[in-house]
Amino acid sequence: MAAVRRTVFNEDHEAFRETLRAFIEAEVVPVYDEWFAAGQAPRDFYYKLAELGVFGIRVDEEYGGAGIDSYKFEAVLYEETARAGVSFGGSGVHVLLGLPYIKLLANDEQKKRFLPKFVSGEEMWAIAMTEPGTGSDLAGMKSTAKLSEDGTHYVLNGSKTFITGGVHADRMIVCARTSAPTAEDRRHGISLFVVDTKAEGYSVGRKLDKLGLKTSDTAELAFVDVKVPVEDLLGEENKGFYYLGHNLASERWGIAYGAYAQAKAAVRFAKQYVQERVVFGKPVAHFQNTKFELAACQAEVDAAEAVADRATEALDAGELTPAEAASAKLFCTEVAHRVIDRCLQLHGGYGFMNEYPIARLYADNRVNRIYGGTSEIMKSIIAKDMGL
């Protein structure tokens, strides 16, 4: 009944849902175990996503997109991939993280160069912020980009880690220092660059072996005297930290919504399992504890759904504040943590086996309270907004 009362989606979104569900069943589910074992989705799969129109929904029509200024289609994608117990590899950062920076900062010439290939999947995008030893302290980054004497290019040096999409990326938005921080502002002096991953001196190091998100390619990167044309500076020099802050709201919305979708899927998986699993001569669903546990989980999912939907409407309206995004991320990721754990418990020993989607979901979900800003950082943002 809760789904009937939702007003966040219209007929277009539901039509997209049907198309996406059929696509997942045909193109992802049959090969997902292979992706899981390989530790990444194959590069050619991204062309299929491009053909489906996933990459161009929020891109203007003049660049080959649909020109729909809404995150609701991405919300449907989160729900449908979670429902099937799959992911689209590292492609999520292409749209959720890469596109907002292009739309916000790229000039007309850059948009003409970048967006058509972005939409077609010819060039996959990712963003490199985190460095070894700095973690969430982006103001402490050490990578540098120095302007050449003739002023034609920057020379990029440094390293990055935990870069999702880093193996398959063709274009990487790299954050680097173009000037030293000031005594008044540690955040000053960071700039953003669009780096061609085929450039000399650019290298992909280890593909990191993660606890979860096994089909998502996450890598270490190194830059040794990489030449970046001045035409590929994104936005204004030294203002990169403020650009990063501007786009954090949409990034945290994505994590929040994805976590809610995972929690909803966990209840679905657990409900199906307990109805089929027979113990002591009766289905596990017949035991009062099972009913109470799933009822409690459903109540939490209903609350997370309301929070996620409210944040989605605010984001589409351009009104999602940093504190509201932090609150949504904190709440939805903590709900997902509790719900998925309880749903795994209802699976018993089978819940610990990777052949069951609940096990993979359990591992995938754990990072939600870390990346995009830890739960502790979210609490700090909320507390500051409260005047504390």
CSV table of C-alpha atoms in Angstrom, one decimal:
chain,number,residue,atom,x,y,z
A,1,MET,CA,0.0,0.0,0.0
A,2,ALA,CA,2.9,2.4,0.7
A,3,ALA,CA,4.0,2.1,-2.9
A,4,VAL,CA,0.5,3.1,-4.1
A,5,ARG,CA,0.6,6.4,-2.1
A,6,ARG,CA,4.0,7.4,-3.4
A,7,THR,CA,3.9,10.5,-5.6
A,8,VAL,CA,7.5,10.8,-6.6
A,9,PHE,CA,7.2,8.9,-9.8
A,10,ASN,CA,4.9,9.3,-12.9
A,11,GLU,CA,4.1,7.2,-15.9
A,12,ASP,CA,7.3,8.0,-17.6
A,13,HIS,CA,9.3,6.7,-14.7
A,14,GLU,CA,7.3,3.6,-14.5
A,15,ALA,CA,7.7,2.9,-18.2
A,16,PHE,CA,11.5,3.3,-17.7
A,17,ARG,CA,11.3,0.9,-14.8
A,18,GLU,CA,9.7,-1.8,-17.0
A,19,THR,CA,12.4,-1.3,-19.7
A,20,LEU,CA,15.2,-1.3,-17.1
A,21,ARG,CA,13.9,-4.4,-15.3
A,22,ALA,CA,13.7,-6.3,-18.6
A,23,PHE,CA,17.2,-5.2,-19.5
A,24,ILE,CA,18.6,-6.3,-16.2
A,25,GLU,CA,17.0,-9.7,-16.5
A,26,ALA,CA,18.4,-10.2,-20.1
A,27,GLU,CA,21.8,-8.5,-19.9
A,28,VAL,CA,23.0,-8.6,-16.3
A,29,VAL,CA,21.5,-11.4,-14.2
A,30,PRO,CA,22.7,-14.2,-16.5
A,31,VAL,CA,26.4,-13.0,-16.4
A,32,TYR,CA,26.5,-11.4,-13.0
A,33,ASP,CA,28.4,-14.2,-11.3
A,34,GLU,CA,31.1,-13.9,-14.0
A,35,TRP,CA,31.4,-10.2,-13.2
A,36,PHE,CA,31.5,-10.9,-9.5
A,37,ALA,CA,34.4,-13.4,-10.0
A,38,ALA,CA,36.3,-11.0,-12.3
A,39,GLY,CA,35.9,-8.1,-9.9
A,40,GLN,CA,34.5,-5.8,-12.5
A,41,ALA,CA,31.9,-5.4,-15.2
A,42,PRO,CA,33.2,-5.7,-18.8
A,43,ARG,CA,33.9,-2.4,-20.6
A,44,ASP,CA,31.6,-3.2,-23.5
A,45,PHE,CA,28.6,-3.4,-21.1
A,46,TYR,CA,28.8,0.4,-20.7
A,47,TYR,CA,28.0,0.7,-24.4
A,48,LYS,CA,24.8,-1.2,-23.8
A,49,LEU,CA,23.9,1.2,-21.0
A,50,ALA,CA,24.5,4.0,-23.3
A,51,GLU,CA,22.2,2.5,-26.0
A,52,LEU,CA,19.5,2.2,-23.3
A,53,GLY,CA,19.8,5.9,-22.7
A,54,VAL,CA,21.0,5.7,-19.1
A,55,PHE,CA,24.0,8.1,-19.6
A,56,GLY,CA,22.1,10.8,-21.4
A,57,ILE,CA,19.0,11.4,-19.3
A,58,ARG,CA,20.2,14.6,-17.7
A,59,VAL,CA,22.3,15.8,-20.7
A,60,ASP,CA,20.9,18.5,-23.0
A,61,GLU,CA,19.5,17.4,-26.3
A,62,GLU,CA,22.0,19.3,-28.3
A,63,TYR,CA,24.7,17.0,-27.0
A,64,GLY,CA,22.7,13.8,-27.7
A,65,GLY,CA,20.9,13.5,-24.4
A,66,ALA,CA,17.2,13.5,-23.4
A,67,GLY,CA,17.4,16.9,-21.7
A,68,ILE,CA,15.4,15.8,-18.6
A,69,ASP,CA,16.6,17.8,-15.6
A,70,SER,CA,15.6,15.2,-12.9
A,71,TYR,CA,17.3,12.6,-10.8
A,72,LYS,CA,14.2,10.5,-10.6
A,73,PHE,CA,15.2,8.2,-13.4
A,74,GLU,CA,18.4,7.5,-11.5
A,75,ALA,CA,16.3,6.7,-8.4
A,76,VAL,CA,14.4,4.1,-10.5
A,77,LEU,CA,17.8,2.7,-11.5
A,78,TYR,CA,18.9,2.3,-7.8
A,79,GLU,CA,15.7,0.5,-7.0
A,80,GLU,CA,15.8,-1.9,-9.9
A,81,THR,CA,19.4,-2.9,-9.6
A,82,ALA,CA,19.0,-3.5,-5.8
A,83,ARG,CA,15.8,-5.4,-6.5
A,84,ALA,CA,17.7,-7.8,-8.8
A,85,GLY,CA,20.7,-8.0,-6.4
A,86,VAL,CA,23.0,-6.7,-9.1
A,87,SER,CA,24.9,-3.5,-9.9
A,88,PHE,CA,26.1,-1.8,-13.1
A,89,GLY,CA,29.8,-2.0,-12.2
A,90,GLY,CA,31.6,1.3,-11.8
A,91,SER,CA,29.3,3.1,-14.2
A,92,GLY,CA,27.5,4.8,-11.4
A,93,VAL,CA,30.2,7.4,-10.9
A,94,HIS,CA,30.0,8.3,-14.6
A,95,VAL,CA,26.6,9.8,-14.2
A,96,LEU,CA,26.2,10.6,-10.5
A,97,LEU,CA,29.7,12.1,-10.0
A,98,GLY,CA,31.0,13.0,-13.4
A,99,LEU,CA,28.1,14.7,-15.0
A,100,PRO,CA,27.3,17.3,-12.3
A,101,TYR,CA,30.9,18.7,-12.7
A,102,ILE,CA,30.6,18.9,-16.5
A,103,LYS,CA,27.2,20.6,-16.3
A,104,LEU,CA,28.3,23.1,-13.6
A,105,LEU,CA,31.8,23.9,-14.7
A,106,ALA,CA,32.4,23.1,-18.4
A,107,ASN,CA,32.4,26.0,-20.9
A,108,ASP,CA,30.6,25.7,-24.2
A,109,GLU,CA,33.7,24.4,-26.0
A,110,GLN,CA,34.3,21.7,-23.4
A,111,LYS,CA,30.7,20.6,-23.4
A,112,LYS,CA,30.9,20.1,-27.2
A,113,ARG,CA,34.0,18.0,-26.8
A,114,PHE,CA,33.0,16.0,-23.8
A,115,LEU,CA,29.3,15.4,-23.6
A,116,PRO,CA,28.5,13.5,-26.9
A,117,LYS,CA,31.2,10.9,-26.0
A,118,PHE,CA,29.9,10.9,-22.4
A,119,VAL,CA,26.4,10.0,-23.6
A,120,SER,CA,27.5,7.4,-26.1
A,121,GLY,CA,29.7,5.6,-23.6
A,122,GLU,CA,32.8,6.2,-25.8
A,123,GLU,CA,34.4,8.0,-22.9
A,124,MET,CA,33.7,6.9,-19.3
A,125,TRP,CA,34.3,9.4,-16.5
A,126,ALA,CA,35.3,9.2,-12.9
A,127,ILE,CA,36.7,11.6,-10.3
A,128,ALA,CA,39.9,11.3,-8.3
A,129,MET,CA,39.8,13.1,-5.0
A,130,THR,CA,41.1,10.9,-2.2
A,131,GLU,CA,44.8,10.4,-1.6
A,132,PRO,CA,46.8,7.9,0.5
A,133,GLY,CA,47.0,9.3,4.0
A,134,THR,CA,44.4,12.1,3.7
A,135,GLY,CA,41.1,10.3,3.6
A,136,SER,CA,38.2,12.7,4.1
A,137,ASP,CA,40.6,15.6,4.6
A,138,LEU,CA,40.6,16.8,1.0
A,139,ALA,CA,42.2,20.1,2.0
A,140,GLY,CA,45.3,18.1,2.8
A,141,MET,CA,45.9,16.7,-0.7
A,142,LYS,CA,49.4,16.8,-2.0
A,143,SER,CA,49.0,16.2,-5.7
A,144,THR,CA,50.2,19.3,-7.7
A,145,ALA,CA,49.5,20.8,-11.1
A,146,LYS,CA,52.0,23.5,-12.1
A,147,LEU,CA,51.5,25.7,-15.1
A,148,SER,CA,54.2,25.3,-17.7
A,149,GLU,CA,56.5,28.3,-18.6
A,150,ASP,CA,54.8,28.8,-22.0
A,151,GLY,CA,51.4,28.6,-20.4
A,152,THR,CA,50.1,25.9,-22.7
A,153,HIS,CA,49.6,23.1,-20.1
A,154,TYR,CA,49.8,22.0,-16.5
A,155,VAL,CA,52.2,19.4,-15.2
A,156,LEU,CA,50.4,17.0,-12.9
A,157,ASN,CA,52.2,14.9,-10.3
A,158,GLY,CA,50.8,12.9,-7.4
A,159,SER,CA,48.7,9.9,-6.5
A,160,LYS,CA,45.1,8.9,-5.7
A,161,THR,CA,43.4,5.9,-4.1
A,162,PHE,CA,40.0,4.4,-3.7
A,163,ILE,CA,39.0,5.7,-7.1
A,164,THR,CA,35.8,4.0,-8.2
A,165,GLY,CA,35.6,3.5,-12.0
A,166,GLY,CA,39.4,4.0,-12.1
A,167,VAL,CA,40.2,1.0,-14.2
A,168,HIS,CA,37.8,1.7,-17.1
A,169,ALA,CA,37.8,5.5,-17.0
A,170,ASP,CA,38.7,7.3,-20.2
A,171,ARG,CA,38.5,10.8,-18.6
A,172,MET,CA,39.3,11.4,-15.0
A,173,ILE,CA,38.5,14.6,-13.1
A,174,VAL,CA,41.6,15.0,-11.0
A,175,CYS,CA,41.8,17.3,-8.0
A,176,ALA,CA,45.2,18.9,-7.5
A,177,ARG,CA,46.9,21.9,-6.0
A,178,THR,CA,47.7,24.8,-8.2
A,179,SER,CA,48.8,26.9,-5.4
A,180,ALA,CA,49.7,26.5,-1.7
A,181,PRO,CA,47.0,26.9,1.0
A,182,THR,CA,46.9,30.1,2.9
A,183,ALA,CA,47.1,30.6,6.6
A,184,GLU,CA,43.5,31.7,6.6
A,185,ASP,CA,42.1,28.9,4.4
A,186,ARG,CA,43.6,25.4,4.0
A,187,ARG,CA,41.1,24.8,1.2
A,188,HIS,CA,42.4,27.4,-1.1
A,189,GLY,CA,44.5,26.4,-4.1
A,190,ILE,CA,42.8,23.3,-5.3
A,191,SER,CA,41.8,23.0,-9.0
A,192,LEU,CA,40.0,20.5,-11.1
A,193,PHE,CA,41.3,19.0,-14.3
A,194,VAL,CA,39.9,16.7,-17.0
A,195,VAL,CA,42.7,14.3,-17.6
A,196,ASP,CA,42.9,11.9,-20.6
A,197,THR,CA,43.8,8.5,-19.0
A,198,LYS,CA,45.9,7.7,-22.1
A,199,ALA,CA,48.2,10.6,-21.4
A,200,GLU,CA,51.9,9.8,-20.9
A,201,GLY,CA,52.8,9.5,-17.2
A,202,TYR,CA,49.2,8.6,-16.2
A,203,SER,CA,49.0,5.1,-14.8
A,204,VAL,CA,46.5,2.8,-13.1
A,205,GLY,CA,48.0,0.9,-10.2
A,206,ARG,CA,46.4,-1.9,-8.2
A,207,LYS,CA,42.8,-2.8,-8.8
A,208,LEU,CA,41.8,-2.8,-5.2
A,209,ASP,CA,40.3,-5.9,-3.6
A,210,LYS,CA,37.3,-4.7,-1.6
A,211,LEU,CA,35.1,-6.2,1.0
A,212,GLY,CA,32.0,-5.5,-1.2
A,213,LEU,CA,31.0,-3.8,-4.5
A,214,LYS,CA,32.9,-6.6,-6.2
A,215,THR,CA,31.8,-5.7,-9.7
A,216,SER,CA,32.9,-2.1,-9.3
A,217,ASP,CA,36.4,-1.4,-10.5
A,218,THR,CA,38.2,0.6,-7.8
A,219,ALA,CA,41.9,1.5,-8.3
A,220,GLU,CA,45.0,3.4,-7.3
A,221,LEU,CA,46.2,6.1,-9.7
A,222,ALA,CA,49.6,7.7,-10.2
A,223,PHE,CA,50.6,10.8,-12.1
A,224,VAL,CA,54.2,11.5,-13.2
A,225,ASP,CA,54.7,14.7,-15.1
A,226,VAL,CA,51.4,14.3,-16.9
A,227,LYS,CA,50.7,17.2,-19.3
A,228,VAL,CA,47.2,18.5,-19.1
A,229,PRO,CA,46.3,21.2,-21.7
A,230,VAL,CA,45.1,24.5,-20.2
A,231,GLU,CA,41.9,23.9,-22.1
A,232,ASP,CA,41.1,21.0,-19.8
A,233,LEU,CA,41.0,23.1,-16.6
A,234,LEU,CA,37.5,22.6,-15.3
A,235,GLY,CA,36.1,25.8,-13.8
A,236,GLU,CA,38.4,28.5,-12.3
A,237,GLU,CA,41.8,27.9,-10.9
A,238,ASN,CA,42.1,27.5,-7.1
A,239,LYS,CA,38.3,27.1,-6.6
A,240,GLY,CA,38.2,23.4,-6.8
A,241,PHE,CA,37.4,22.8,-3.1
A,242,TYR,CA,34.3,24.9,-3.3
A,243,TYR,CA,33.1,23.1,-6.5
A,244,LEU,CA,33.5,19.8,-4.7
A,245,GLY,CA,31.4,21.0,-1.8
A,246,HIS,CA,28.7,22.2,-4.3
A,247,ASN,CA,28.2,18.7,-5.7
A,248,LEU,CA,28.3,16.8,-2.4
A,249,ALA,CA,24.6,17.2,-1.9
A,250,SER,CA,23.8,15.2,-5.1
A,251,GLU,CA,26.5,12.6,-4.3
A,252,ARG,CA,25.1,12.1,-0.8
A,253,TRP,CA,21.6,11.9,-2.1
A,254,GLY,CA,22.7,9.0,-4.4
A,255,ILE,CA,24.2,7.1,-1.5
A,256,ALA,CA,21.1,7.7,0.6
A,257,TYR,CA,18.7,6.6,-2.1
A,258,GLY,CA,20.9,3.6,-3.0
A,259,ALA,CA,20.9,2.5,0.7
A,260,TYR,CA,17.2,2.8,1.0
A,261,ALA,CA,16.8,0.7,-2.2
A,262,GLN,CA,19.1,-1.9,-0.7
A,263,ALA,CA,17.1,-2.1,2.5
A,264,LYS,CA,13.9,-2.5,0.5
A,265,ALA,CA,15.5,-5.3,-1.6
A,266,ALA,CA,16.8,-7.0,1.6
A,267,VAL,CA,13.2,-7.3,2.9
A,268,ARG,CA,12.1,-8.7,-0.4
A,269,PHE,CA,14.9,-11.3,-0.4
A,270,ALA,CA,14.2,-12.3,3.2
A,271,LYS,CA,10.4,-12.5,2.7
A,272,GLN,CA,10.9,-14.8,-0.2
A,273,TYR,CA,13.4,-17.0,1.6
A,274,VAL,CA,11.4,-17.5,4.8
A,275,GLN,CA,8.3,-18.4,2.8
A,276,GLU,CA,10.3,-21.2,1.0
A,277,ARG,CA,12.6,-22.4,3.7
A,278,VAL,CA,11.1,-25.2,5.8
A,279,VAL,CA,12.3,-25.8,9.4
A,280,PHE,CA,10.8,-28.2,11.9
A,281,GLY,CA,8.1,-29.1,9.4
A,282,LYS,CA,6.9,-25.6,8.6
A,283,PRO,CA,8.0,-22.5,6.6
A,284,VAL,CA,10.2,-20.1,8.6
A,285,ALA,CA,7.7,-17.4,7.8
A,286,HIS,CA,5.2,-19.1,10.1
A,287,PHE,CA,7.2,-18.4,13.3
A,288,GLN,CA,6.2,-15.3,15.2
A,289,ASN,CA,9.8,-14.1,15.5
A,290,THR,CA,10.1,-14.1,11.7
A,291,LYS,CA,6.9,-12.1,11.3
A,292,PHE,CA,8.0,-9.6,14.0
A,293,GLU,CA,11.5,-9.1,12.5
A,294,LEU,CA,10.2,-8.6,9.0
A,295,ALA,CA,7.5,-6.2,10.2
A,296,ALA,CA,10.0,-4.1,12.1
A,297,CYS,CA,12.3,-4.1,9.0
A,298,GLN,CA,9.4,-3.0,6.8
A,299,ALA,CA,8.5,-0.2,9.1
A,300,GLU,CA,12.1,1.1,8.9
A,301,VAL,CA,12.1,0.8,5.1
A,302,ASP,CA,8.9,2.8,5.0
A,303,ALA,CA,10.5,5.6,6.9
A,304,ALA,CA,13.6,5.5,4.8
A,305,GLU,CA,11.5,5.6,1.7
A,306,ALA,CA,9.8,8.8,2.9
A,307,VAL,CA,13.2,10.4,3.6
A,308,ALA,CA,14.6,9.3,0.3
A,309,ASP,CA,11.6,10.6,-1.6
A,310,ARG,CA,11.6,14.0,0.2
A,311,ALA,CA,15.3,14.4,-0.6
A,312,THR,CA,14.7,13.5,-4.3
A,313,GLU,CA,12.0,16.1,-4.6
A,314,ALA,CA,14.3,18.7,-3.0
A,315,LEU,CA,17.2,17.8,-5.2
A,316,ASP,CA,15.1,18.1,-8.4
A,317,ALA,CA,13.9,21.5,-7.2
A,318,GLY,CA,17.4,22.6,-6.5
A,319,GLU,CA,16.7,23.0,-2.9
A,320,LEU,CA,18.5,20.1,-1.2
A,321,THR,CA,20.8,21.8,1.4
A,322,PRO,CA,24.1,20.2,2.6
A,323,ALA,CA,22.5,19.5,6.0
A,324,GLU,CA,19.4,17.9,4.5
A,325,ALA,CA,21.6,15.7,2.3
A,326,ALA,CA,23.7,14.8,5.2
A,327,SER,CA,20.6,13.9,7.3
A,328,ALA,CA,19.2,11.8,4.5
A,329,LYS,CA,22.5,9.9,4.0
A,330,LEU,CA,22.9,9.3,7.7
A,331,PHE,CA,19.4,8.1,8.2
A,332,CYS,CA,19.1,5.9,5.1
A,333,THR,CA,22.5,4.3,5.5
A,334,GLU,CA,21.9,3.5,9.2
A,335,VAL,CA,18.5,2.0,8.4
A,336,ALA,CA,20.0,-0.1,5.6
A,337,HIS,CA,22.7,-1.3,8.0
A,338,ARG,CA,20.1,-2.5,10.5
A,339,VAL,CA,17.6,-3.9,8.1
A,340,ILE,CA,20.1,-5.9,5.9
A,341,ASP,CA,21.7,-7.4,9.0
A,342,ARG,CA,18.4,-8.6,10.4
A,343,CYS,CA,17.3,-9.9,7.0
A,344,LEU,CA,20.6,-11.8,6.7
A,345,GLN,CA,20.0,-13.3,10.1
A,346,LEU,CA,16.7,-14.7,8.9
A,347,HIS,CA,18.5,-16.6,6.2
A,348,GLY,CA,20.6,-18.5,8.8
A,349,GLY,CA,23.8,-20.0,7.5
A,350,TYR,CA,22.7,-19.5,3.9
A,351,GLY,CA,22.9,-15.8,4.4
A,352,PHE,CA,26.6,-16.1,4.7
A,353,MET,CA,27.0,-17.7,1.3
A,354,ASN,CA,27.8,-15.4,-1.7
A,355,GLU,CA,25.4,-17.3,-3.9
A,356,TYR,CA,22.6,-15.6,-2.0
A,357,PRO,CA,22.0,-12.0,-2.9
A,358,ILE,CA,21.6,-11.0,0.8
A,359,ALA,CA,25.2,-11.9,1.4
A,360,ARG,CA,26.5,-9.7,-1.4
A,361,LEU,CA,24.1,-7.0,-0.3
A,362,TYR,CA,25.4,-7.1,3.2
A,363,ALA,CA,29.0,-6.6,2.0
A,364,ASP,CA,28.1,-3.9,-0.5
A,365,ASN,CA,26.1,-1.9,2.0
A,366,ARG,CA,28.9,-1.5,4.5
A,367,VAL,CA,30.7,1.2,2.5
A,368,ASN,CA,27.6,3.5,2.5
A,369,ARG,CA,28.5,4.7,6.0
A,370,ILE,CA,32.0,5.5,4.9
A,371,TYR,CA,32.2,7.0,1.4
A,372,GLY,CA,30.7,10.4,0.5
A,373,GLY,CA,31.5,11.4,4.0
A,374,THR,CA,31.4,9.1,7.1
A,375,SER,CA,28.4,8.9,9.4
A,376,GLU,CA,30.4,10.9,11.9
A,377,ILE,CA,31.0,13.6,9.3
A,378,MET,CA,27.3,13.7,8.6
A,379,LYS,CA,26.5,14.2,12.3
A,380,SER,CA,28.9,17.0,12.4
A,381,ILE,CA,27.3,18.8,9.4
A,382,ILE,CA,23.8,18.3,10.9
A,383,ALA,CA,24.9,19.5,14.4
A,384,LYS,CA,26.5,22.6,12.8
A,385,ASP,CA,23.3,23.4,11.0
A,386,MET,CA,21.5,23.1,14.3
A,387,GLY,CA,23.7,25.8,15.7
A,388,LEU,CA,25.6,23.4,17.9
